[in-house]
mmCIF file of C-alpha atoms and ligand atoms in Angstrom:
data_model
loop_
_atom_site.group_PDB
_atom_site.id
_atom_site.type_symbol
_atom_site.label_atom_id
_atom_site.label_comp_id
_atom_site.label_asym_id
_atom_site.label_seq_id
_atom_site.Cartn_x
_atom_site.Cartn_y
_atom_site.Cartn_z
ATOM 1 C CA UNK A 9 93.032 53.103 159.208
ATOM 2 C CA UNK A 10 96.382 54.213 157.688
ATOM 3 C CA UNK A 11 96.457 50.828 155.082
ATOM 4 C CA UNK A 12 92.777 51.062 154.501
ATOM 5 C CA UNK A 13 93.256 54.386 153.269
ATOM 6 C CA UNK A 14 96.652 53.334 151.680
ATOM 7 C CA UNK A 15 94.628 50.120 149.742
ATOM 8 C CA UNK A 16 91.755 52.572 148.603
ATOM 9 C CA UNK A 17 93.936 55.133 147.404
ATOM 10 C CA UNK A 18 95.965 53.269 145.585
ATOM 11 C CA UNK A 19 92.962 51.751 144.119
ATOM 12 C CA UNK A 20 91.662 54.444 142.200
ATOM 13 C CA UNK A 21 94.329 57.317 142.383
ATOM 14 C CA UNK A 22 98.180 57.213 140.405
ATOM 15 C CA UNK A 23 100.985 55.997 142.402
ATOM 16 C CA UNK A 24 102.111 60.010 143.456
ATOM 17 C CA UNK A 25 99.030 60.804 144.790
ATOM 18 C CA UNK A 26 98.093 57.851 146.603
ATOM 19 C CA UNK A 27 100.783 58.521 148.620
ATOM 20 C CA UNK A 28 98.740 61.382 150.559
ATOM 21 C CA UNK A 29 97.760 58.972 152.994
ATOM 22 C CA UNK A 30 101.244 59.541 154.684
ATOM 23 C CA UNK A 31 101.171 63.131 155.029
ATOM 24 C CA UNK A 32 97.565 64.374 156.178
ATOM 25 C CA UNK A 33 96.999 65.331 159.834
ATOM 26 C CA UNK A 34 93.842 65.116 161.635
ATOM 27 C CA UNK A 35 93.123 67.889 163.731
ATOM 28 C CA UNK A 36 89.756 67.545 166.241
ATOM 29 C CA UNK A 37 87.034 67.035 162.993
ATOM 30 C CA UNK A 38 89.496 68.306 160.394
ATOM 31 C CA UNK A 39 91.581 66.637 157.466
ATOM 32 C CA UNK A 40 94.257 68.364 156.312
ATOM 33 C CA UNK A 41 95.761 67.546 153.157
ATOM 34 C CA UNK A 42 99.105 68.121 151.302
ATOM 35 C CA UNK A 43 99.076 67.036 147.563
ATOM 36 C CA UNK A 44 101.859 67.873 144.922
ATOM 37 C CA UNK A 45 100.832 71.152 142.731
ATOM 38 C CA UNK A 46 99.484 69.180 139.846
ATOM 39 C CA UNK A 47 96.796 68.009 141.627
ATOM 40 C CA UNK A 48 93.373 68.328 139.717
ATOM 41 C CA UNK A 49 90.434 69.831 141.356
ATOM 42 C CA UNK A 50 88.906 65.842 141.001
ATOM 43 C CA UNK A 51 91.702 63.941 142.283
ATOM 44 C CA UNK A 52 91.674 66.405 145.847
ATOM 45 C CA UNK A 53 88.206 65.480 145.854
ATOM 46 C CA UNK A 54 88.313 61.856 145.552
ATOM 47 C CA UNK A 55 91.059 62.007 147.788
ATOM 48 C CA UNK A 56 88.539 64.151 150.463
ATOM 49 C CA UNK A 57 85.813 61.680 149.759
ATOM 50 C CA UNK A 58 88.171 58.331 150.633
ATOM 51 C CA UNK A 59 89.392 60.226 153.968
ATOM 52 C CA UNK A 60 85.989 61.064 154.906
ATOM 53 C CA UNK A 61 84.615 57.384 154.209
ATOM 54 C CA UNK A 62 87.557 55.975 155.764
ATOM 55 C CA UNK A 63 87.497 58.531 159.020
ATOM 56 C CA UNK A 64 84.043 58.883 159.934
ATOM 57 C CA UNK A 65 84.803 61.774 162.169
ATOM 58 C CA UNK A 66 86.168 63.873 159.587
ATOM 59 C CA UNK A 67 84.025 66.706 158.728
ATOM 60 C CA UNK A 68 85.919 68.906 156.584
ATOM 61 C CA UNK A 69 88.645 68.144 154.630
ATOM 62 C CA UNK A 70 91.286 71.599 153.736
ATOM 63 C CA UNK A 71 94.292 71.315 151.604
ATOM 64 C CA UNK A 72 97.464 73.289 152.704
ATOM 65 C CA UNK A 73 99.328 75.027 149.505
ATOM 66 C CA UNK A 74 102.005 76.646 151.117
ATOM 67 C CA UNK A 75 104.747 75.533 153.470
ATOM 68 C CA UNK A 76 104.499 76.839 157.452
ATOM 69 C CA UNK A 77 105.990 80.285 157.898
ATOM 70 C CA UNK A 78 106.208 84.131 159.289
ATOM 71 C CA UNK A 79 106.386 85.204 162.648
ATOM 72 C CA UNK A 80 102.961 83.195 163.254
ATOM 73 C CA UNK A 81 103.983 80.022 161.732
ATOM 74 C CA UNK A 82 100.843 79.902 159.095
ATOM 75 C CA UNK A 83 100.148 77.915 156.565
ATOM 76 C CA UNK A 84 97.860 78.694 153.467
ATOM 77 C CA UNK A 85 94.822 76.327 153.476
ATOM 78 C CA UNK A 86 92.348 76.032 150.790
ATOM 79 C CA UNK A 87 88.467 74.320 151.149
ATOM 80 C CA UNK A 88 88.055 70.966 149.409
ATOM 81 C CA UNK A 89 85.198 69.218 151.063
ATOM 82 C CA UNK A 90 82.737 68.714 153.911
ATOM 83 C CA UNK A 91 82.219 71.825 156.031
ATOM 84 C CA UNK A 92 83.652 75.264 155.235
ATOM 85 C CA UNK A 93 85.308 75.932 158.603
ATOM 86 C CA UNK A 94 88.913 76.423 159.780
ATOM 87 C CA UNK A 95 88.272 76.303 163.745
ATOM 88 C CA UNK A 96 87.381 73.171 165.872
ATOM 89 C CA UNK A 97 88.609 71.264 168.943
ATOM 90 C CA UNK A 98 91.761 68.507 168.890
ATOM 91 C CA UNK A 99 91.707 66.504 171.933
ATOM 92 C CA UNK A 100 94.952 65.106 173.385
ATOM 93 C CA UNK A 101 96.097 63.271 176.469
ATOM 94 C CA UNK A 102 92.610 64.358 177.996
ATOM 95 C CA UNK A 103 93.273 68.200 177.329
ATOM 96 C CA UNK A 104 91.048 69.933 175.010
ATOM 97 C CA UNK A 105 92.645 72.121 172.519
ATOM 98 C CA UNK A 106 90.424 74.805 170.516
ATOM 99 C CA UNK A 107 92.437 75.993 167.417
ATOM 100 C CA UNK A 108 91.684 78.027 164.468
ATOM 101 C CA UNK A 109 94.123 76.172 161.496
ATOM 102 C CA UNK A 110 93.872 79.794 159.374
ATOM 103 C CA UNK A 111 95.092 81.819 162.497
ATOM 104 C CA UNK A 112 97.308 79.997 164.567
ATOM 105 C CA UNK A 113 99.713 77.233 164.288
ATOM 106 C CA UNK A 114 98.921 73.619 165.667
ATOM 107 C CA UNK A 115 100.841 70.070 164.661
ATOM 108 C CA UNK A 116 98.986 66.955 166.288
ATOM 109 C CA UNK A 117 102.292 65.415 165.449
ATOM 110 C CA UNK A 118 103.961 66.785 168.526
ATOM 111 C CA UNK A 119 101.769 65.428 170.320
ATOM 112 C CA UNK A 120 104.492 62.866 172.159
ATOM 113 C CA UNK A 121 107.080 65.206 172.730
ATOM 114 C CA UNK A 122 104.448 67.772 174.638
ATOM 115 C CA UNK A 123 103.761 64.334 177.329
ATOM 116 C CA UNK A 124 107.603 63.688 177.187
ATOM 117 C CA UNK A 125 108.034 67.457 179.029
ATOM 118 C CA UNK A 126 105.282 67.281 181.337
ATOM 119 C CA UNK A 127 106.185 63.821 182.440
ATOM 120 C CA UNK A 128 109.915 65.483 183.383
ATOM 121 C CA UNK A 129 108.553 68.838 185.366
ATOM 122 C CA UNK A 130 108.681 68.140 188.919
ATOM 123 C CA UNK A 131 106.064 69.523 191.853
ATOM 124 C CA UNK A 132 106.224 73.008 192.479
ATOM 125 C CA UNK A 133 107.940 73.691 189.303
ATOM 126 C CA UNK A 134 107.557 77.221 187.561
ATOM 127 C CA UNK A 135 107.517 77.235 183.651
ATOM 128 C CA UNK A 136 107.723 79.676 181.185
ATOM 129 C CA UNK A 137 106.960 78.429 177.274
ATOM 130 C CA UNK A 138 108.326 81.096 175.348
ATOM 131 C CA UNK A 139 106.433 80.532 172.263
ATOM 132 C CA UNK A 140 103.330 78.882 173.816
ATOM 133 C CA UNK A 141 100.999 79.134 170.490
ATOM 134 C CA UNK A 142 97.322 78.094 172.173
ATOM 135 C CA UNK A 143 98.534 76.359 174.996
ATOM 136 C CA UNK A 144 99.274 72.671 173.752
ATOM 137 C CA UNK A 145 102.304 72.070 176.361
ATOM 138 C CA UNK A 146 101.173 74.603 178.910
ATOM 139 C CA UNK A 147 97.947 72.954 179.559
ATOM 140 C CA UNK A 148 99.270 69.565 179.232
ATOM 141 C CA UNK A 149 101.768 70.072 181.738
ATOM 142 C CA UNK A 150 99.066 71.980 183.822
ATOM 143 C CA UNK A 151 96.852 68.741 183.645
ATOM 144 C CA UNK A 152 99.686 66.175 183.854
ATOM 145 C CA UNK A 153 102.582 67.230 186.584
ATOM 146 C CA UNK A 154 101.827 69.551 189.747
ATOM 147 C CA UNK A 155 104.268 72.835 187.923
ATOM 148 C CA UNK A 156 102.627 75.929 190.337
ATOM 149 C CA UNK A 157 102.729 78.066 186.749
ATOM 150 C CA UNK A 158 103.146 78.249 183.673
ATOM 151 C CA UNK A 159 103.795 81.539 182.402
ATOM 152 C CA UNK A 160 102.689 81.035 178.385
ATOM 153 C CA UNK A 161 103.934 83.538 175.888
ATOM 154 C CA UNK A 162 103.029 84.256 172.065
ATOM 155 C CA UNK A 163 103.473 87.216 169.818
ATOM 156 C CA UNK A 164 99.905 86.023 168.347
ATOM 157 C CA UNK A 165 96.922 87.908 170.005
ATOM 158 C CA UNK A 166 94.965 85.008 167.837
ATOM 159 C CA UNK A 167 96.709 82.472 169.360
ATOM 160 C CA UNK A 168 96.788 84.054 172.825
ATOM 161 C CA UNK A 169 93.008 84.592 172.908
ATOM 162 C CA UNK A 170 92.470 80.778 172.014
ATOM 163 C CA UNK A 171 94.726 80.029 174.877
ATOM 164 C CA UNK A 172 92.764 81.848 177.068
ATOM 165 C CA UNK A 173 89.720 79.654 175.623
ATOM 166 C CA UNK A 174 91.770 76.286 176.288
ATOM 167 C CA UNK A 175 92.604 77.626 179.743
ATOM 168 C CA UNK A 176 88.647 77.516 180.640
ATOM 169 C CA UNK A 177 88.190 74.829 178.260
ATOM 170 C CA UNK A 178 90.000 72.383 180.482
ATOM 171 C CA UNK A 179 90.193 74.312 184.227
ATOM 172 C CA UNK A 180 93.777 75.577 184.626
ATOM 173 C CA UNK A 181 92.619 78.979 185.308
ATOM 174 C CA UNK A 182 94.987 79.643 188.194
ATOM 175 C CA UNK A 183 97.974 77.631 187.078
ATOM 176 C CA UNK A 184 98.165 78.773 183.209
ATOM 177 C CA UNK A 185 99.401 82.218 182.516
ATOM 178 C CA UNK A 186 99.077 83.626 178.645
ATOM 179 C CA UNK A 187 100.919 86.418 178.155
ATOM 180 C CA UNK A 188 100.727 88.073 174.823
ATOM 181 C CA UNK A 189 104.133 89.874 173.315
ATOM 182 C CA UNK A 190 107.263 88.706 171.887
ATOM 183 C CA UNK A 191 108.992 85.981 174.293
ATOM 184 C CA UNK A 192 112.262 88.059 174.629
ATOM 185 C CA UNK A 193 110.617 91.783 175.775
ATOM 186 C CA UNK A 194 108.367 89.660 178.328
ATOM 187 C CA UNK A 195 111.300 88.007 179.564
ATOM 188 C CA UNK A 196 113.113 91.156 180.267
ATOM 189 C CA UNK A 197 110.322 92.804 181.922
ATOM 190 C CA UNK A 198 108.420 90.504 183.982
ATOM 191 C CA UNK A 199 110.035 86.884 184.053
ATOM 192 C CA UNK A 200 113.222 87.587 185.246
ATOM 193 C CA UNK A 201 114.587 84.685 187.148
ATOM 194 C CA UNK A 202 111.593 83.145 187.976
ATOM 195 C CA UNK A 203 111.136 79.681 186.042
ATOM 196 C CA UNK A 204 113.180 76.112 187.179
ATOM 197 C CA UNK A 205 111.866 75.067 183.078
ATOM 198 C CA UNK A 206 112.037 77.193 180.158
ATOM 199 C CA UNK A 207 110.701 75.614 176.759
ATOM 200 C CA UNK A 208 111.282 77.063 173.245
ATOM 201 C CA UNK A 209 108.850 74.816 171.118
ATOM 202 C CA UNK A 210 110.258 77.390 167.665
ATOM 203 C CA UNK A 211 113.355 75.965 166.178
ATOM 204 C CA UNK A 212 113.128 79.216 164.120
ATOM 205 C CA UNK A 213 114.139 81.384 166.825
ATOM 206 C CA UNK A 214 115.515 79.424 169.314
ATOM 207 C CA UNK A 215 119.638 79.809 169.095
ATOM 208 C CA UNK A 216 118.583 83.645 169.237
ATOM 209 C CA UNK A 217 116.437 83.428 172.154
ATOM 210 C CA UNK A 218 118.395 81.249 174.252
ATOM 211 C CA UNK A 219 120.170 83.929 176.511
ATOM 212 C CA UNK A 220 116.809 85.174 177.267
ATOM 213 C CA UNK A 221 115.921 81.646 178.180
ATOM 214 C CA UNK A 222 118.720 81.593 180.626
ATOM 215 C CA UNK A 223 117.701 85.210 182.488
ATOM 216 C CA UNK A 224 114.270 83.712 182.743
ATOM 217 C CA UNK A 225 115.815 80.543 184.746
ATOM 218 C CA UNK A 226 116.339 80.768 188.909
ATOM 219 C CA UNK A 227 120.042 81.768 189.690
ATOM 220 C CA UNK A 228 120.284 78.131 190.967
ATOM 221 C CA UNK A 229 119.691 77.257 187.248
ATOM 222 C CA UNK A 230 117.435 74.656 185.828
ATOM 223 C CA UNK A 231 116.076 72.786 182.525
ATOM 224 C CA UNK A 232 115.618 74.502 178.898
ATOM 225 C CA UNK A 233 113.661 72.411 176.389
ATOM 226 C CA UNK A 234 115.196 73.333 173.039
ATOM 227 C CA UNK A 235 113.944 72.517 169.367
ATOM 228 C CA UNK A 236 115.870 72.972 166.277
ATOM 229 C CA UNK A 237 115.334 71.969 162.506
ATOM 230 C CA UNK A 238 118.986 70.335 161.416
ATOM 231 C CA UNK A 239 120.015 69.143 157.700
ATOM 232 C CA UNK A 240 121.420 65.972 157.726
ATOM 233 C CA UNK A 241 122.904 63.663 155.093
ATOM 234 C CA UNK A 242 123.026 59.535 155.686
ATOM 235 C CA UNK A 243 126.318 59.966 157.232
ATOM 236 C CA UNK A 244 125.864 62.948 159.451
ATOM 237 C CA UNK A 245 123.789 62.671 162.969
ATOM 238 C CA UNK A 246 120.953 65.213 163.475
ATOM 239 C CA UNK A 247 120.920 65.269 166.817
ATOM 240 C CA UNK A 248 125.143 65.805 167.060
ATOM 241 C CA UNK A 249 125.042 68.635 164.629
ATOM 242 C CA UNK A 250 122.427 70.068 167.080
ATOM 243 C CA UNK A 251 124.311 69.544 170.404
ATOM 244 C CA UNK A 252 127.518 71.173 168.456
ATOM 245 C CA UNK A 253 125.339 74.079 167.386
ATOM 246 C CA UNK A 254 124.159 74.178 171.320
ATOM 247 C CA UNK A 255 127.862 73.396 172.824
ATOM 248 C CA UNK A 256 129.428 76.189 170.869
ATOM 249 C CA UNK A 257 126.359 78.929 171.394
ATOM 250 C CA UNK A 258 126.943 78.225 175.625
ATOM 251 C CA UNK A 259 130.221 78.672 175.487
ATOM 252 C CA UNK A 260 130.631 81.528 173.790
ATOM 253 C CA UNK A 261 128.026 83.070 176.185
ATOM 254 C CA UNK A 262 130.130 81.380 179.492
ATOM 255 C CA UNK A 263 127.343 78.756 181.307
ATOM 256 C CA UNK A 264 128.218 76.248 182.952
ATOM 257 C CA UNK A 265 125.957 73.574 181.529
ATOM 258 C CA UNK A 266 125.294 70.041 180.428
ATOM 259 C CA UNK A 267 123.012 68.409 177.298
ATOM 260 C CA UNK A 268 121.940 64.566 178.681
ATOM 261 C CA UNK A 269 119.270 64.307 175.778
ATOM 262 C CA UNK A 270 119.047 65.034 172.186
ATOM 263 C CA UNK A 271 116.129 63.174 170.008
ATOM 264 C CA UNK A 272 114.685 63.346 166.809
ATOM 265 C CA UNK A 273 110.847 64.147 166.831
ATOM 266 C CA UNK A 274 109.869 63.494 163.597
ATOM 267 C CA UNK A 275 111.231 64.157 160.067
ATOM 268 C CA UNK A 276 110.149 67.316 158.407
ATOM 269 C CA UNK A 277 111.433 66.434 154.419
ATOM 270 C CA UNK A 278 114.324 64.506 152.535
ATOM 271 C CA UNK A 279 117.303 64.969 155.208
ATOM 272 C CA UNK A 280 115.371 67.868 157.356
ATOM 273 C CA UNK A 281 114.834 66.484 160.580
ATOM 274 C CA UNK A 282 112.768 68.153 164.269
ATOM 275 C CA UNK A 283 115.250 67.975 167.246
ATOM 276 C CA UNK A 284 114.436 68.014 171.029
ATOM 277 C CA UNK A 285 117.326 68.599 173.217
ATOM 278 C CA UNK A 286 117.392 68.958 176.974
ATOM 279 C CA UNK A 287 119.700 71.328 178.447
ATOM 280 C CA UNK A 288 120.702 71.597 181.972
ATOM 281 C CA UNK A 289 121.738 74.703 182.884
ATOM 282 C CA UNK A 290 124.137 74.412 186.665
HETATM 283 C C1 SAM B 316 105.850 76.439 166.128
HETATM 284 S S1 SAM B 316 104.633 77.369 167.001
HETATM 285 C C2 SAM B 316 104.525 76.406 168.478
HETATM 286 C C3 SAM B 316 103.233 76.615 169.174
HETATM 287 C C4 SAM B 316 102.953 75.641 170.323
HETATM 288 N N1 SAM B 316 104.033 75.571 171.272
HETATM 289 C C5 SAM B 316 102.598 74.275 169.806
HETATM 290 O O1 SAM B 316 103.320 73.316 170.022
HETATM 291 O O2 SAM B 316 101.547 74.169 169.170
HETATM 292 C C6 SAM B 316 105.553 78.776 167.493
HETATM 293 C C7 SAM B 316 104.712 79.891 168.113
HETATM 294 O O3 SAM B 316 105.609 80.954 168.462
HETATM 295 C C8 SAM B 316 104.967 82.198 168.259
HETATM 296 N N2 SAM B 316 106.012 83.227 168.151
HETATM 297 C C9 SAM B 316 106.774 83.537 167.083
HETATM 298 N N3 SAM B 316 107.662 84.493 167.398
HETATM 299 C C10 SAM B 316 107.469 84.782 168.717
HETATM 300 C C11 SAM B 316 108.087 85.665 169.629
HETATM 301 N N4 SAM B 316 109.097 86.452 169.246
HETATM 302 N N5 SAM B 316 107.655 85.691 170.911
HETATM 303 C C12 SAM B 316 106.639 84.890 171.306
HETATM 304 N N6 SAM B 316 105.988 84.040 170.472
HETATM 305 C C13 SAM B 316 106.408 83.973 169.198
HETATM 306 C C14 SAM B 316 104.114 81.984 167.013
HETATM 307 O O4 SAM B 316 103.038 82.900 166.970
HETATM 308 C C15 SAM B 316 103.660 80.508 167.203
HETATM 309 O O5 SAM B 316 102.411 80.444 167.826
#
């Protein structure tokens, strides 16, 4: 679909432009689009009219003009074709995923690393995703491993009410947990101790939150499923800057502790990469 799109594009658009058909995500019937600033009005919509030809499932087509940010993770999306809408449903690994684009954060591009942690989460396992958005990894892991819970956090009360949506949505009433509030006060008040996984899917915050991570593992220890956004030049390794930055933050703090696994999940701009790491606390 990608070189169809790639061939048609380049077809009838400059060489700049056509390039849009490596950065759009699909997300359930939705297109979403990032073209440089200088964009006309015409070239978004030929651009929306090839995508929509090419992807028959596309209904709407919305153009994002700002980067992801703020406590929410938003991005500013504007209408260019098809339906005027913001919400539908993504479906992934089975698991259906309802998400409003204008009021809550959702990447299809993770969409490997969320199978990646429920494939590692062993039965009778207790989670707790810190910054659980509408419930992408929680109900994955729900549907794909036999965790008991998965206590699901977000500051978002948008977010939190569309995870309460997927939790019907795909039947993990009793095993999915949203909480709404920020990740550290619910930590310290009710999830003390209690998970053998923590995951911090917001590279933003996640050096600061990590001691919170730790009081919300068993005493015995456990796993913590840490993401960070690391600069890297051709001759530096992303994923060794990250385990330094990791190494150095646990030691100061005292844990015993090992990382076996640091990956990159996807590039995120010229030398801006999306790490994974797996930390074992002892
Ligand atoms: C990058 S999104 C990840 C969402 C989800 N895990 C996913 O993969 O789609 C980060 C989420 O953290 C939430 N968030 C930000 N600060 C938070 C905090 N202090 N406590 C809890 N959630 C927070 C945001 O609202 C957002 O939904």
């Amino acid at each position: 679909m990608r070189k169809r799109l790639r061939r048609t594009l380049a077809e009838v658009l400059s060489k700049d432009l056509s390039k849009v058909y490596n950065s759009f995500d699909i997300v359930g019937d939705i297109a979403i689009i990032k073209l440089p600033p200088n964009a006309t009005e015409n070239e978004a919509q030929i651009i929306a009219k090839t995508i929509m030809g090419i992807h028959k499932n596309v209904k709407t087509i919305l153009r994002q003009t700002s980067p992801v940010a703020g406590d929410f993770r938003l991005r500013r999306l504007i209408h260019v074709a098809g339906e005027n809408k913001t919400s539908t449903i993504h479906r992934e690994f089975g698991c259906l995923f309802m998400v409003d684009l204008a009021k809550c954060y959702f990447s299809p591009r993770l969409s490997h690393e969320r199978m990646r942690i429920a494939t590692l989460v062993e039965p009778n396992e207790a989670v707790v995703n810190m910054f659980a958005g509408v419930g992408c990894f929680s109900i994955i892991i729900a549907k794909h491993s036999k965790a008991t819970k998965v206590f699901s956090i977000d500051v978002n009360a948008a977010a939190v009410q569309l995870m309460q949506e997927n939790v019907r949505l795909n039947r993990v009433y009793d095993k999915v947990i949203p909480l709404l509030g920020d990740a550290q006060e619910i930590i310290k008040s009710r999830l003390q101790q209690v998970a053998d996984r923590v995951l911090m899917p917001l590279p933003e915050k996640a050096l600061t939150y990590l001691p919170y991570a730790i009081s919300a593992l068993k005493a015995s220890g456990g796993w913590i499923h840490y993401y960070d956004f690391e600069h890297a030049t051709k001759t530096e390794n992303p994923a060794e800057k990250t385990r330094r930055k990791i190494v150095s933050t646990l030691d100061s703090l005292g844990i015993n502790f090992e990382v076996p696994f640091v990956r990159v999940v996807r590039s995120t701009g010229p030398n801006w990469f999306q790490l994974a790491a797996d930390i074992h606390i002892t």
